[in-house]
CSV table of C-alpha atoms in Angstrom, one decimal:
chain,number,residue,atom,x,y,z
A,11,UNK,CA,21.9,9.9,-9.2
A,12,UNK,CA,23.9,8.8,-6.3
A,13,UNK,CA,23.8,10.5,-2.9
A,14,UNK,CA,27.5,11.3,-2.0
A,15,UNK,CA,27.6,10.8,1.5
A,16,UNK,CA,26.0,7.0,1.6
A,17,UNK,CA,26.5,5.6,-2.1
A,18,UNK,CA,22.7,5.5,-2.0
A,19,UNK,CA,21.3,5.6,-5.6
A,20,UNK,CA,18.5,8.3,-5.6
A,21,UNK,CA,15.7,6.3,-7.5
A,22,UNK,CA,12.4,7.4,-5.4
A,23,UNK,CA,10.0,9.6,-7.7
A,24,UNK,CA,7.1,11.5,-6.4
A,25,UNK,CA,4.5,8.9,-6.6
A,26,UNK,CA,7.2,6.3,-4.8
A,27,UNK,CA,7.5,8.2,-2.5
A,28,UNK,CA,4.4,8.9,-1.3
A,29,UNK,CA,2.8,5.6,-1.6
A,30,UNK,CA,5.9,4.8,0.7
A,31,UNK,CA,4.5,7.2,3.4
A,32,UNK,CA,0.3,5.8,2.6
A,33,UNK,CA,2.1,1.9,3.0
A,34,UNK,CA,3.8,3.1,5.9
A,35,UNK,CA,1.0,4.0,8.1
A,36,UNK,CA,-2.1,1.5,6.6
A,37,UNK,CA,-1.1,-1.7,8.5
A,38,UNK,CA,-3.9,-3.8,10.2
A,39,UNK,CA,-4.6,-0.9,12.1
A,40,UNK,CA,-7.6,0.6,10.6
A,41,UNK,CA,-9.1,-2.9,9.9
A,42,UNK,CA,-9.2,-4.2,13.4
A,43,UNK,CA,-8.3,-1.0,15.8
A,44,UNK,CA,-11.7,0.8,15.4
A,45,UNK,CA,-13.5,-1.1,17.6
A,46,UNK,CA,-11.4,-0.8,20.3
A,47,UNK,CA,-11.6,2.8,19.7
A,48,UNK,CA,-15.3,2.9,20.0
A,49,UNK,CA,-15.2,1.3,22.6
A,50,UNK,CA,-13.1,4.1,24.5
A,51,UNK,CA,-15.4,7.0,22.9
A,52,UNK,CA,-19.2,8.0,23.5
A,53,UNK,CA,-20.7,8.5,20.5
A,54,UNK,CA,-20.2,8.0,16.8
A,55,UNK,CA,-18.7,11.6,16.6
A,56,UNK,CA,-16.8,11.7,19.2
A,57,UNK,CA,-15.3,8.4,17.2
A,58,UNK,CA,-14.8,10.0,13.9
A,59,UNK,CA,-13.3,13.3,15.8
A,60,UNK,CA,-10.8,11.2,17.8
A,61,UNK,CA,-9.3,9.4,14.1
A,62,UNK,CA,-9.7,12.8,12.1
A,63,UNK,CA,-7.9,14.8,15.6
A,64,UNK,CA,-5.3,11.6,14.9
A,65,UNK,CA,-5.0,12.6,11.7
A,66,UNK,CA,-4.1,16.6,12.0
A,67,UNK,CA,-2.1,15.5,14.7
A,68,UNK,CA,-0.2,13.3,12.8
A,69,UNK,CA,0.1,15.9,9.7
A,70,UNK,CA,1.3,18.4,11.9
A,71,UNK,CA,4.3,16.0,12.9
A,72,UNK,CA,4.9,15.6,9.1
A,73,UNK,CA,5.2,18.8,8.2
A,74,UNK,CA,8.0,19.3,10.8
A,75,UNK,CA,9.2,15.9,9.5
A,76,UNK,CA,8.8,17.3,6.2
A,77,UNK,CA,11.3,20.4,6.7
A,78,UNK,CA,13.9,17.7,9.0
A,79,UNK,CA,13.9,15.4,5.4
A,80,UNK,CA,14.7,18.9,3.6
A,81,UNK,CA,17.3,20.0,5.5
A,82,UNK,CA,18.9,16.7,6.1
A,83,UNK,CA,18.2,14.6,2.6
A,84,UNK,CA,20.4,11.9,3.5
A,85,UNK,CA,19.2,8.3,5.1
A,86,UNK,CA,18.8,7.8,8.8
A,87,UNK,CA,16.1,10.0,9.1
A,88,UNK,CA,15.1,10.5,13.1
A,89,UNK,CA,18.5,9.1,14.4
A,90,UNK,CA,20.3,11.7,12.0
A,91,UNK,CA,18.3,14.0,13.3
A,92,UNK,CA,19.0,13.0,17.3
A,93,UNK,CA,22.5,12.4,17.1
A,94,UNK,CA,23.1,16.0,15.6
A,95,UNK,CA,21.0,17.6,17.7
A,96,UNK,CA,21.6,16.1,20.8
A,97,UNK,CA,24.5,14.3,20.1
A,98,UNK,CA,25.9,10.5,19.3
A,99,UNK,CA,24.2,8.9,22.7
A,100,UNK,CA,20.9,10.4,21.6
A,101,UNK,CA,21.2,8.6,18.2
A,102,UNK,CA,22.2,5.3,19.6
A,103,UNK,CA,19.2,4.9,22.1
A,104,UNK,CA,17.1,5.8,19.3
A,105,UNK,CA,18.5,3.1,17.4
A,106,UNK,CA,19.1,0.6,20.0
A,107,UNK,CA,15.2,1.0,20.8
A,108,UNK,CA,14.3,0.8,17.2
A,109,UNK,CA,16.5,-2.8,16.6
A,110,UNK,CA,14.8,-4.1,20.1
A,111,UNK,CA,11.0,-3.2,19.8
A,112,UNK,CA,10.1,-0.1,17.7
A,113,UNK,CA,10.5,-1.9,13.9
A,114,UNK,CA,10.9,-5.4,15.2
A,115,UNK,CA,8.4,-5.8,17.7
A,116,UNK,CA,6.0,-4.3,15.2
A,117,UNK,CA,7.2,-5.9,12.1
A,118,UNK,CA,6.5,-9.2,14.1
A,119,UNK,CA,3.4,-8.6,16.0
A,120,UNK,CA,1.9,-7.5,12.3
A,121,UNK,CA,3.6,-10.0,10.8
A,122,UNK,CA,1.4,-12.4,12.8
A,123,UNK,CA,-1.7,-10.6,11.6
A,124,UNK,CA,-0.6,-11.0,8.4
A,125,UNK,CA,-0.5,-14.9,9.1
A,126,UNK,CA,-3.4,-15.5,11.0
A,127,UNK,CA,-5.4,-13.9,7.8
A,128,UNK,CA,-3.3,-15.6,5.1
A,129,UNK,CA,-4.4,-19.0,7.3
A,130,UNK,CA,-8.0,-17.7,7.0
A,131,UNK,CA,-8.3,-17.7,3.5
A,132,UNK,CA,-6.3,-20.6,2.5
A,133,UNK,CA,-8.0,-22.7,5.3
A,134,UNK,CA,-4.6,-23.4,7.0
A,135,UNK,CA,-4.6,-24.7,10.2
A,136,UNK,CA,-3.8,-22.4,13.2
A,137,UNK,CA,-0.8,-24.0,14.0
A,138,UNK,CA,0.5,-22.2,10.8
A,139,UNK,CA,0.5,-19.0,11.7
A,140,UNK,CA,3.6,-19.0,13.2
A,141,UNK,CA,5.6,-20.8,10.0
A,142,UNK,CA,3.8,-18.1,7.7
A,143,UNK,CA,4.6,-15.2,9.8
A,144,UNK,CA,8.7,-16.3,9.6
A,145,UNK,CA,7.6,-17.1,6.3
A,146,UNK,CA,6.5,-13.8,5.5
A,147,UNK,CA,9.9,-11.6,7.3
A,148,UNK,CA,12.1,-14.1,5.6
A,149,UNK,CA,10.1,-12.9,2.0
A,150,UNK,CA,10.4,-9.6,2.9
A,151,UNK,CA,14.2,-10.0,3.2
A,152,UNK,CA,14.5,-11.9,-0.5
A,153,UNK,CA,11.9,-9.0,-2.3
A,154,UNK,CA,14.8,-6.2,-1.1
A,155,UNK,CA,18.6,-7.7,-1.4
A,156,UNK,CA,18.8,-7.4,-4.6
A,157,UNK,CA,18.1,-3.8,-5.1
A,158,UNK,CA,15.5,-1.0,-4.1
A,159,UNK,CA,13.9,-0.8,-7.7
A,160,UNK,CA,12.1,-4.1,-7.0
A,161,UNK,CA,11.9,-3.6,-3.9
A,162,UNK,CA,9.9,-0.6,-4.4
A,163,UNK,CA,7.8,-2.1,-7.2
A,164,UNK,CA,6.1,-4.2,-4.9
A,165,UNK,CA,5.6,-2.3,-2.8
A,166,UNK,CA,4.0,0.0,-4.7
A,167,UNK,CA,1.7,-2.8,-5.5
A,168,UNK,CA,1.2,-3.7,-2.4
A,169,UNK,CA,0.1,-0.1,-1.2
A,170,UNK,CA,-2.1,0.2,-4.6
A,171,UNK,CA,-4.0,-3.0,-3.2
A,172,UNK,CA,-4.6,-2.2,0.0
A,173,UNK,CA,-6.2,0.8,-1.2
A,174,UNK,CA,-8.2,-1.5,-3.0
A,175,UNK,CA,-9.4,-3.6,-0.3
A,176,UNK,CA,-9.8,0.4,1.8
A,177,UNK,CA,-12.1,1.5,-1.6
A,178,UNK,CA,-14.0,-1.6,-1.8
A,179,UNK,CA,-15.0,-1.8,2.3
A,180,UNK,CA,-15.9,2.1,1.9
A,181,UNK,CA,-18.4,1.1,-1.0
A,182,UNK,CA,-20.0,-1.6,0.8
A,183,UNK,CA,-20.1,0.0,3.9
A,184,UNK,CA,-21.9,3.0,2.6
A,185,UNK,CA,-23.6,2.2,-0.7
A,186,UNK,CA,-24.3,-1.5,-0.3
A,187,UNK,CA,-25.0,-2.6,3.3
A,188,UNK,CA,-27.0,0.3,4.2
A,189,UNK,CA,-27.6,1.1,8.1
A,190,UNK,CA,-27.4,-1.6,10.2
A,191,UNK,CA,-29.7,-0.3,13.6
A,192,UNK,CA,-31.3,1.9,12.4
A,193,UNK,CA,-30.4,4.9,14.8
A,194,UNK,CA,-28.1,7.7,14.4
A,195,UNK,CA,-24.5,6.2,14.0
A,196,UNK,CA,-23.1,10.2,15.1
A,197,UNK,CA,-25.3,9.9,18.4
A,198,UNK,CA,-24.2,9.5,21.8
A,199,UNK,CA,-24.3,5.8,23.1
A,200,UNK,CA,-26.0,5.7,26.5
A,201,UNK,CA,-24.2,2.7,27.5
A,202,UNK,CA,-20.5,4.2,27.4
A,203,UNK,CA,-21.4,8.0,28.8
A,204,UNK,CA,-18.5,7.8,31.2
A,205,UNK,CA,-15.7,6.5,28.8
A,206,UNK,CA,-12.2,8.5,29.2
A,207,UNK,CA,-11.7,10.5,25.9
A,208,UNK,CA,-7.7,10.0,25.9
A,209,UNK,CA,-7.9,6.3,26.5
A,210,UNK,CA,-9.0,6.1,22.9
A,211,UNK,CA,-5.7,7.8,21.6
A,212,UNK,CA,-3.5,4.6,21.9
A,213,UNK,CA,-5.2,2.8,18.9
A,214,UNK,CA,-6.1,5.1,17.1
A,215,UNK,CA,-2.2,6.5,17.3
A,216,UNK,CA,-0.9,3.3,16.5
A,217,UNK,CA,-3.4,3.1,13.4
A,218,UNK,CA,-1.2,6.5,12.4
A,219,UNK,CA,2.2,5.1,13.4
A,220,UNK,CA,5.2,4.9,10.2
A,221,UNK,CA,5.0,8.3,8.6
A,222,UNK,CA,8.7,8.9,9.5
A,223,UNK,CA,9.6,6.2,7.4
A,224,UNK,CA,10.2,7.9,4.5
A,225,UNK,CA,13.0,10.0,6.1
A,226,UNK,CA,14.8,7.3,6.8
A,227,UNK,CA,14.6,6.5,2.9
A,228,UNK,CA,15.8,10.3,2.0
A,229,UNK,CA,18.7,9.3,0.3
A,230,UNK,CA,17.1,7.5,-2.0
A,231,UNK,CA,15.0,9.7,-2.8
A,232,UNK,CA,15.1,12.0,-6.3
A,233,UNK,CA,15.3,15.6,-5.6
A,234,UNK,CA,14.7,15.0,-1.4
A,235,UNK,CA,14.6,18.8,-1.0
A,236,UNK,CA,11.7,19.0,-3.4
A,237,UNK,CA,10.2,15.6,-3.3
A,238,UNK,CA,10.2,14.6,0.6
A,239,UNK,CA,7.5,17.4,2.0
A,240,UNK,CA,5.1,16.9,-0.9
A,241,UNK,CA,5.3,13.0,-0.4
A,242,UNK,CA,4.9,13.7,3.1
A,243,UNK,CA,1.8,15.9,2.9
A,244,UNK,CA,0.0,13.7,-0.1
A,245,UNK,CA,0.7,10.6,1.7
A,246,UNK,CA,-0.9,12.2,5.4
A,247,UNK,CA,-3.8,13.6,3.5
A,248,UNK,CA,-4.6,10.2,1.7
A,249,UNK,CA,-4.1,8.2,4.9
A,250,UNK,CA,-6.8,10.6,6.8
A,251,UNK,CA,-9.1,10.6,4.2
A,252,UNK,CA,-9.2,6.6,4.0
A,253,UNK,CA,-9.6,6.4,7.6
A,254,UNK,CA,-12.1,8.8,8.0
A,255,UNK,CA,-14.1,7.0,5.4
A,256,UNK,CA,-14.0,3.5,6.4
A,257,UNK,CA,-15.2,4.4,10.2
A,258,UNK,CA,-17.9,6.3,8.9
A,259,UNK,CA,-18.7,2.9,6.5
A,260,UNK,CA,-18.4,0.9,9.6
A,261,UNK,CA,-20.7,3.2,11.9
A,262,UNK,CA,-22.8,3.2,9.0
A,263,UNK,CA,-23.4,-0.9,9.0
A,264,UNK,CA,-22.9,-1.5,12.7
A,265,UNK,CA,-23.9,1.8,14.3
A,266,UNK,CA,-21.9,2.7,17.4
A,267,UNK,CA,-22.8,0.1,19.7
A,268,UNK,CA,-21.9,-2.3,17.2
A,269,UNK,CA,-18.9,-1.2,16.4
A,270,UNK,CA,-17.7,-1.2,19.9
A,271,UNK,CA,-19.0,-5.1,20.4
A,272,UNK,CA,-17.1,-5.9,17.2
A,273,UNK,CA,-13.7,-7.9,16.8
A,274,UNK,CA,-13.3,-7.8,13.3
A,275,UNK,CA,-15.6,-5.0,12.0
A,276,UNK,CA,-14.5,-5.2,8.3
A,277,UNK,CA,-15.4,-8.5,7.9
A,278,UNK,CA,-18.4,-8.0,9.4
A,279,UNK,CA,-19.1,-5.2,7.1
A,280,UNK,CA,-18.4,-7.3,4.0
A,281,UNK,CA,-20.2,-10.1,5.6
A,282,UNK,CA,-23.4,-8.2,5.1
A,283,UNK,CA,-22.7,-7.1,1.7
A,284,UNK,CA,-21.2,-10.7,0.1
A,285,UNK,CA,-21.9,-13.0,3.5
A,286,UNK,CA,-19.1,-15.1,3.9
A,287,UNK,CA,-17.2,-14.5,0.1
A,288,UNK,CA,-17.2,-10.8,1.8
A,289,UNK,CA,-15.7,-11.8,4.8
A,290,UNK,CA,-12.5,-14.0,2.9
A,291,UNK,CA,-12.1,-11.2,0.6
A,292,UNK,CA,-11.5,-8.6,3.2
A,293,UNK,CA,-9.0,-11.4,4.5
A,294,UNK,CA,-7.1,-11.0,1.7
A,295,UNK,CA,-6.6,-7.7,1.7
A,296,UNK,CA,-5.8,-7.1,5.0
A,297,UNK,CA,-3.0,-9.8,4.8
A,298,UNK,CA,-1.9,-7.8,1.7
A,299,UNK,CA,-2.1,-4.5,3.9
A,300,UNK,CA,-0.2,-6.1,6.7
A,301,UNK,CA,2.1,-7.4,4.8
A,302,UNK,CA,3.4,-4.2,3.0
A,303,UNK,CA,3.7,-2.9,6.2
A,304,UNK,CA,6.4,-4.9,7.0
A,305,UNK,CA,7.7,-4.7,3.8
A,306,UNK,CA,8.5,-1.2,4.4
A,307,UNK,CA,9.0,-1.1,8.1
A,308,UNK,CA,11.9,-3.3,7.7
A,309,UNK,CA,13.7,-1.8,4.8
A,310,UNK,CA,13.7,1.7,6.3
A,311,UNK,CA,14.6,0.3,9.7
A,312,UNK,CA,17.7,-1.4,7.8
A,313,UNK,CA,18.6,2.3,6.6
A,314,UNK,CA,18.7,3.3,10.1
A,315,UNK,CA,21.6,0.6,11.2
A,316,UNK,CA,23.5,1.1,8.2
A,317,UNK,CA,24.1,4.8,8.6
A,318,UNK,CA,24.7,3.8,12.6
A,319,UNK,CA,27.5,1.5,11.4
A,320,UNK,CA,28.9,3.8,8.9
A,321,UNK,CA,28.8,6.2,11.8
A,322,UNK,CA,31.0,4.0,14.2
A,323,UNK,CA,28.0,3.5,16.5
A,324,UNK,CA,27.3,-0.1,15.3
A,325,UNK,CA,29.0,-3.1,13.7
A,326,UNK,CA,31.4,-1.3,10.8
A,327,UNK,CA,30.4,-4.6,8.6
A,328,UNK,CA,26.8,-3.6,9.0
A,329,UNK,CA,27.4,-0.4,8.0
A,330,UNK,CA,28.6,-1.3,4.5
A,331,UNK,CA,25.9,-1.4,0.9
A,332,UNK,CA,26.3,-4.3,-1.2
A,333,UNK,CA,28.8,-2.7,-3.8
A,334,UNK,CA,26.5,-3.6,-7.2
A,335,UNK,CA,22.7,-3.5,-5.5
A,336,UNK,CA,23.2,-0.5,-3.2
A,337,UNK,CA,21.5,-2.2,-0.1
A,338,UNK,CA,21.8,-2.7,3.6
A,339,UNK,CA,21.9,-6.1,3.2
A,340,UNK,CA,23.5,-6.7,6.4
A,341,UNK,CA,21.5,-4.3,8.3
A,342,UNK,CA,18.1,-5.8,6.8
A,343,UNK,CA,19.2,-9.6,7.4
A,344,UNK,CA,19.2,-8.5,10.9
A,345,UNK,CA,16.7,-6.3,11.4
A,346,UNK,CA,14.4,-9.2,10.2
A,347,UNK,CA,16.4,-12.1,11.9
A,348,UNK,CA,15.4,-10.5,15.2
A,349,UNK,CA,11.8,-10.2,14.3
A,350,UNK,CA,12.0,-13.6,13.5
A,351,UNK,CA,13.3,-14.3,16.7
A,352,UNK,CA,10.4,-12.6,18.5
A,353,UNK,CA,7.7,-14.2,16.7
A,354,UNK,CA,9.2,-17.4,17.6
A,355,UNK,CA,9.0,-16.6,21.1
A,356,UNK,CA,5.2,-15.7,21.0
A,357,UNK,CA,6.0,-11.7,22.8
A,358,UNK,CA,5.5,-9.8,19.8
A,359,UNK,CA,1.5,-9.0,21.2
A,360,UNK,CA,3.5,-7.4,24.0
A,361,UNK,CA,6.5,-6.0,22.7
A,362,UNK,CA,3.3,-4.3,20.4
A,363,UNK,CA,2.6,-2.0,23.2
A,364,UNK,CA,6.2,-1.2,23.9
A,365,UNK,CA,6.6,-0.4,20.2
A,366,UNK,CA,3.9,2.0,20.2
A,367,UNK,CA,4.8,4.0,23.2
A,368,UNK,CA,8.4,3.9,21.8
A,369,UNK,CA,7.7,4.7,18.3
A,370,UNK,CA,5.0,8.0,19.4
A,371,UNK,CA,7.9,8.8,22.1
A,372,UNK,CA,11.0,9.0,19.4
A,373,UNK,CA,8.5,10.8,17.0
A,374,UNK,CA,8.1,13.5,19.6
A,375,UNK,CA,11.7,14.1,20.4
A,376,UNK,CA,13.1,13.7,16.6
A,377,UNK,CA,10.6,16.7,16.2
A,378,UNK,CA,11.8,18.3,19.0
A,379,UNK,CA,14.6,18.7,17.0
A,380,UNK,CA,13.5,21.0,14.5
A,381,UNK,CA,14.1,24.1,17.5
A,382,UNK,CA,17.9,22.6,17.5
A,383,UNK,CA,18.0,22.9,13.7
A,384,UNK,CA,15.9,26.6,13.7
A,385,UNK,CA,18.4,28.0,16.0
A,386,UNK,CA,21.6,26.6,15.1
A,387,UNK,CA,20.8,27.1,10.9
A,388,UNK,CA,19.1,30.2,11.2
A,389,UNK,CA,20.3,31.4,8.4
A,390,UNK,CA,20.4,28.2,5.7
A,391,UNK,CA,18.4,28.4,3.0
A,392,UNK,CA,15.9,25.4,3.1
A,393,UNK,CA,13.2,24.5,0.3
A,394,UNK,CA,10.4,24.2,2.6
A,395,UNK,CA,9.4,25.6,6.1
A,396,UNK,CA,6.8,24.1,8.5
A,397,UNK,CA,3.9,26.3,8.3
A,398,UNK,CA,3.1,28.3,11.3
A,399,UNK,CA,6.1,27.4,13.5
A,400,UNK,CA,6.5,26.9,16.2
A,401,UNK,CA,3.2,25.9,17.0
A,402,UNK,CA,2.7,22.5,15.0
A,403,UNK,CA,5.9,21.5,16.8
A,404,UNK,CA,4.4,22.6,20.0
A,405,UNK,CA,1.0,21.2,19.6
A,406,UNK,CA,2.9,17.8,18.8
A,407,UNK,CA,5.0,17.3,21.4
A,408,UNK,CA,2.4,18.3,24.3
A,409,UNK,CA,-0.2,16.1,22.5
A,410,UNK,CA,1.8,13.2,22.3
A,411,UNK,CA,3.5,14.2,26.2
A,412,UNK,CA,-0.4,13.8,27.7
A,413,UNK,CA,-1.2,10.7,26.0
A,414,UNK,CA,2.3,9.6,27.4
A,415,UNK,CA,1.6,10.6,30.7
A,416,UNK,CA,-1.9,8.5,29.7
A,417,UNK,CA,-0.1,5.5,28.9
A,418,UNK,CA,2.2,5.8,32.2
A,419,UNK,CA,-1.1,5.9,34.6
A,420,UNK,CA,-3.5,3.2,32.7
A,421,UNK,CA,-0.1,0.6,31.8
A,422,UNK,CA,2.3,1.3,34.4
A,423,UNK,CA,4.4,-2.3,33.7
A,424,UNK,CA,3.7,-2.0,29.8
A,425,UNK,CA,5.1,2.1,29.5
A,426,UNK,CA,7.7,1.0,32.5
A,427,UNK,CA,9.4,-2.0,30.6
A,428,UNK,CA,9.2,-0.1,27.0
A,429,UNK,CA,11.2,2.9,29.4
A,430,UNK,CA,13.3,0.1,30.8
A,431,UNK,CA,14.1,-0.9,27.5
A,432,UNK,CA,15.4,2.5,26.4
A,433,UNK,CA,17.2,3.4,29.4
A,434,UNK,CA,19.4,0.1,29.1
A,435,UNK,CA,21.0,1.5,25.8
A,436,UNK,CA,22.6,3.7,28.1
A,437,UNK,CA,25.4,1.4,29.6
A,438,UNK,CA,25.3,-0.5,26.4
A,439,UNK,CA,26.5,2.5,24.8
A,440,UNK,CA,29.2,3.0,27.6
A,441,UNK,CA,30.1,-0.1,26.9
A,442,UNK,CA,30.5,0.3,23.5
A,443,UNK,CA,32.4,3.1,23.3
A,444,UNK,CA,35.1,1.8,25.8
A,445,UNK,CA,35.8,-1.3,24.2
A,446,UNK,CA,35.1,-0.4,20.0
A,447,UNK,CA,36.6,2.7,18.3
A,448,UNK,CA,35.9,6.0,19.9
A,449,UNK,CA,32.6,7.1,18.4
A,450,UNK,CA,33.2,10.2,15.9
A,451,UNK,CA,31.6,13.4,17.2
């Protein structure tokens, strides 16, 4: 029950696990993002093909992800994977970028969401966002020091009611509201004809962002080998399925056009159905969804610098589990003392962008990693192959390269400072290795 290498206790069944991926990805995402998507597309289907493209896109990533967990079962997950592959600097940037902006940054930026809806339905002031947002990280800690099993508990509840609130908008939006204008909601919209198609990939993407969380959960996870690609797969097809549904209840309602004038099309869709009950319980569960989002982001982040310290690449004490609850606790306090810190300085809307650049960025190279691990193990015996490799690998990486080339052309200072960012780890490492132990190879 306990994984050898870490002192991880492997507790994770099937159904943990996958709700782990679903929490992962359904933030506040899907509940705001769409607009701004429709926005960037032409028509209704050219909408719904850019989230279900998303989607594949996505799945294809987890299926490589899926064979990475197999072969390596252990926690860590994408910096295991770089600093094998590509050795102990590749690991640390990874991780360096992760503590800075990937987890934080989003942790706090959704954090705030989380806030600003929890003041919405308790008819707090908007000076309290900020309090419930440190509030909220500093819960998050509490809920998963004293062991996973909890810790896991809720946040399977959590992830069980944000599917809720997901099920409930899809009703409205398709069996209760009805259409809202009347005209096709698949059509072309006349008055965005000359809208770039790839501009529309940065929400939508960052609406997909978290399925490598899991990995870095793997050894905790009962029977990884067997357990990680079939959480990974269920998790992906659940996630696509939800957010196909709930744009097609939102074209439904507010028809293209609408959609793309909208701010907060959920509660505008419930706002039809229940008028303004509707709109405060879609409130509710998007501060639910948000926050199980950074319930999980954090505790797999913590993973990450715990096997970095055990590794010599980080602070040895942060490296170390709690000897009776088997945590990170170090690692987690942290992780969620610098989020902290970044919603008290009001740049987590920034360091947003710079997290999803980063995040999409690492997921492309920790893939690129599976040809490292094809070539070097060509022999192992692994319990589950990516299907059709090497395309979905292939098709991955150049996706995610053109919208990165996007990114660099339509948010030069944005992609610049989330590069600057990453490329400062570099003498940091230096650094690190001259005046700490020399790092294990």
């Amino acid at each position: 029950m306990t994984s050898p290498a870490t002192g991880y206790q492997r507790s994770l069944r099937l159904r943990d696990a996958a709700l782990v991926v679903v929490g992962g990805i359904i933030g506040g995402g899907i509940f705001l993002n769409p607009g701004i998507a429709a926005q960037r597309t032409e028509s209704g289907l050219a909408l719904l093909l850019m989230w279900v493209g998303a989607g594949v896109l996505t799945l294809l990533g987890a299926l490589c992800y899926a064979e990475l967990g197999a072969r390596r079962p252990h926690a860590g997950g994408s910096y295991v994977y770089l600093r094998e592959a590509f050795g102990p600097l590749a690991g640390f940037l990874f991780g360096w970028t992760m503590l800075l902006v990937i987890y934080s940054g989003s942790s706090a930026a959704v954090a705030t969401i989380f806030a600003s809806y929890a003041a919405t339905v308790f008819g707090l002031p908007a000076g309290m966002a900020t309090p419930l947002a440190v509030g909220a990280l500093a819960l998050v800690a509490l809920i998963n020091v004293f062991g996973l099993k909890f810790g896991v508990q809720m946040q399977n509840l959590f992830t069980l009611l944000k599917l809720l609130a997901v099920a409930v908008l899809v009703v409205c939006g398709l069996f209760l509201a009805g259409v809202g204008t009347g005209t096709p909601w698949l059509a072309a919209d006349p008055a965005r004809g000359d809208v770039g198609f790839m501009s529309a990939a940065l929400p939508v993407l960052f609406a997909y962002s978290g399925f490598t969380y899991l990995n870095n959960l793997a050894g905790e996870v009962k029977e990884p080998q067997r357990t990680l690609p079939r959480a990974l797969v269920l998790g992906m097809l659940g996630v696509i399925a939800a957010y196909a549904l709930v744009n097609v209840a939102y074209l439904a309602v507010l028809g293209h056009d609408g959609l793309a004038h909208s701010r907060t099309p959920a509660a505008e869709v419930m706002g039809k159905v229940f008028g303004p009950v509707g709109a405060k319980l879609i409130a509710v569960g998007i501060a639910i969804s948000t926050f199980g989002f950074c319930n999980i982001t954090l505790v797999a982040g913590a993973r990450v610098l715990q096997v970095m310290g055990a590794d010599g690449l980080f602070f040895a004490s942060v490296g170390r589990l709690h000897p009776r609850h088997h945590t990170p606790n170090l690692a987690l306090l942290l992780l969620v003392g610098w989020s902290i810190v970044l919603v008290l300085s009001g740049s987590y809307g920034q360091l947003l962008d710079y997290a999803t650049f980063g995040d999409w960025l690492a997921c492309a190279v920790g893939v690129g990693t599976l040809f490292w691990y094809r070539h070097r193990q060509q022999h192992e015996t692994v319990s589950f192959r990516t299907p059709g490799y090497p395309l979905p690998p292939l098709i991955f990486i150049a996706t995610i390269g053109l919208v990165v080339v996007q990114s660099l052309r339509t948010s030069v200072v944005n992609t610049g400072i989330g590069l600057a960012i990453m490329v400062a780890g570099i003498p940091v490492y230096l650094i690190w290795r001259r005046v700490f132990n020399p790092v294990r190879s």
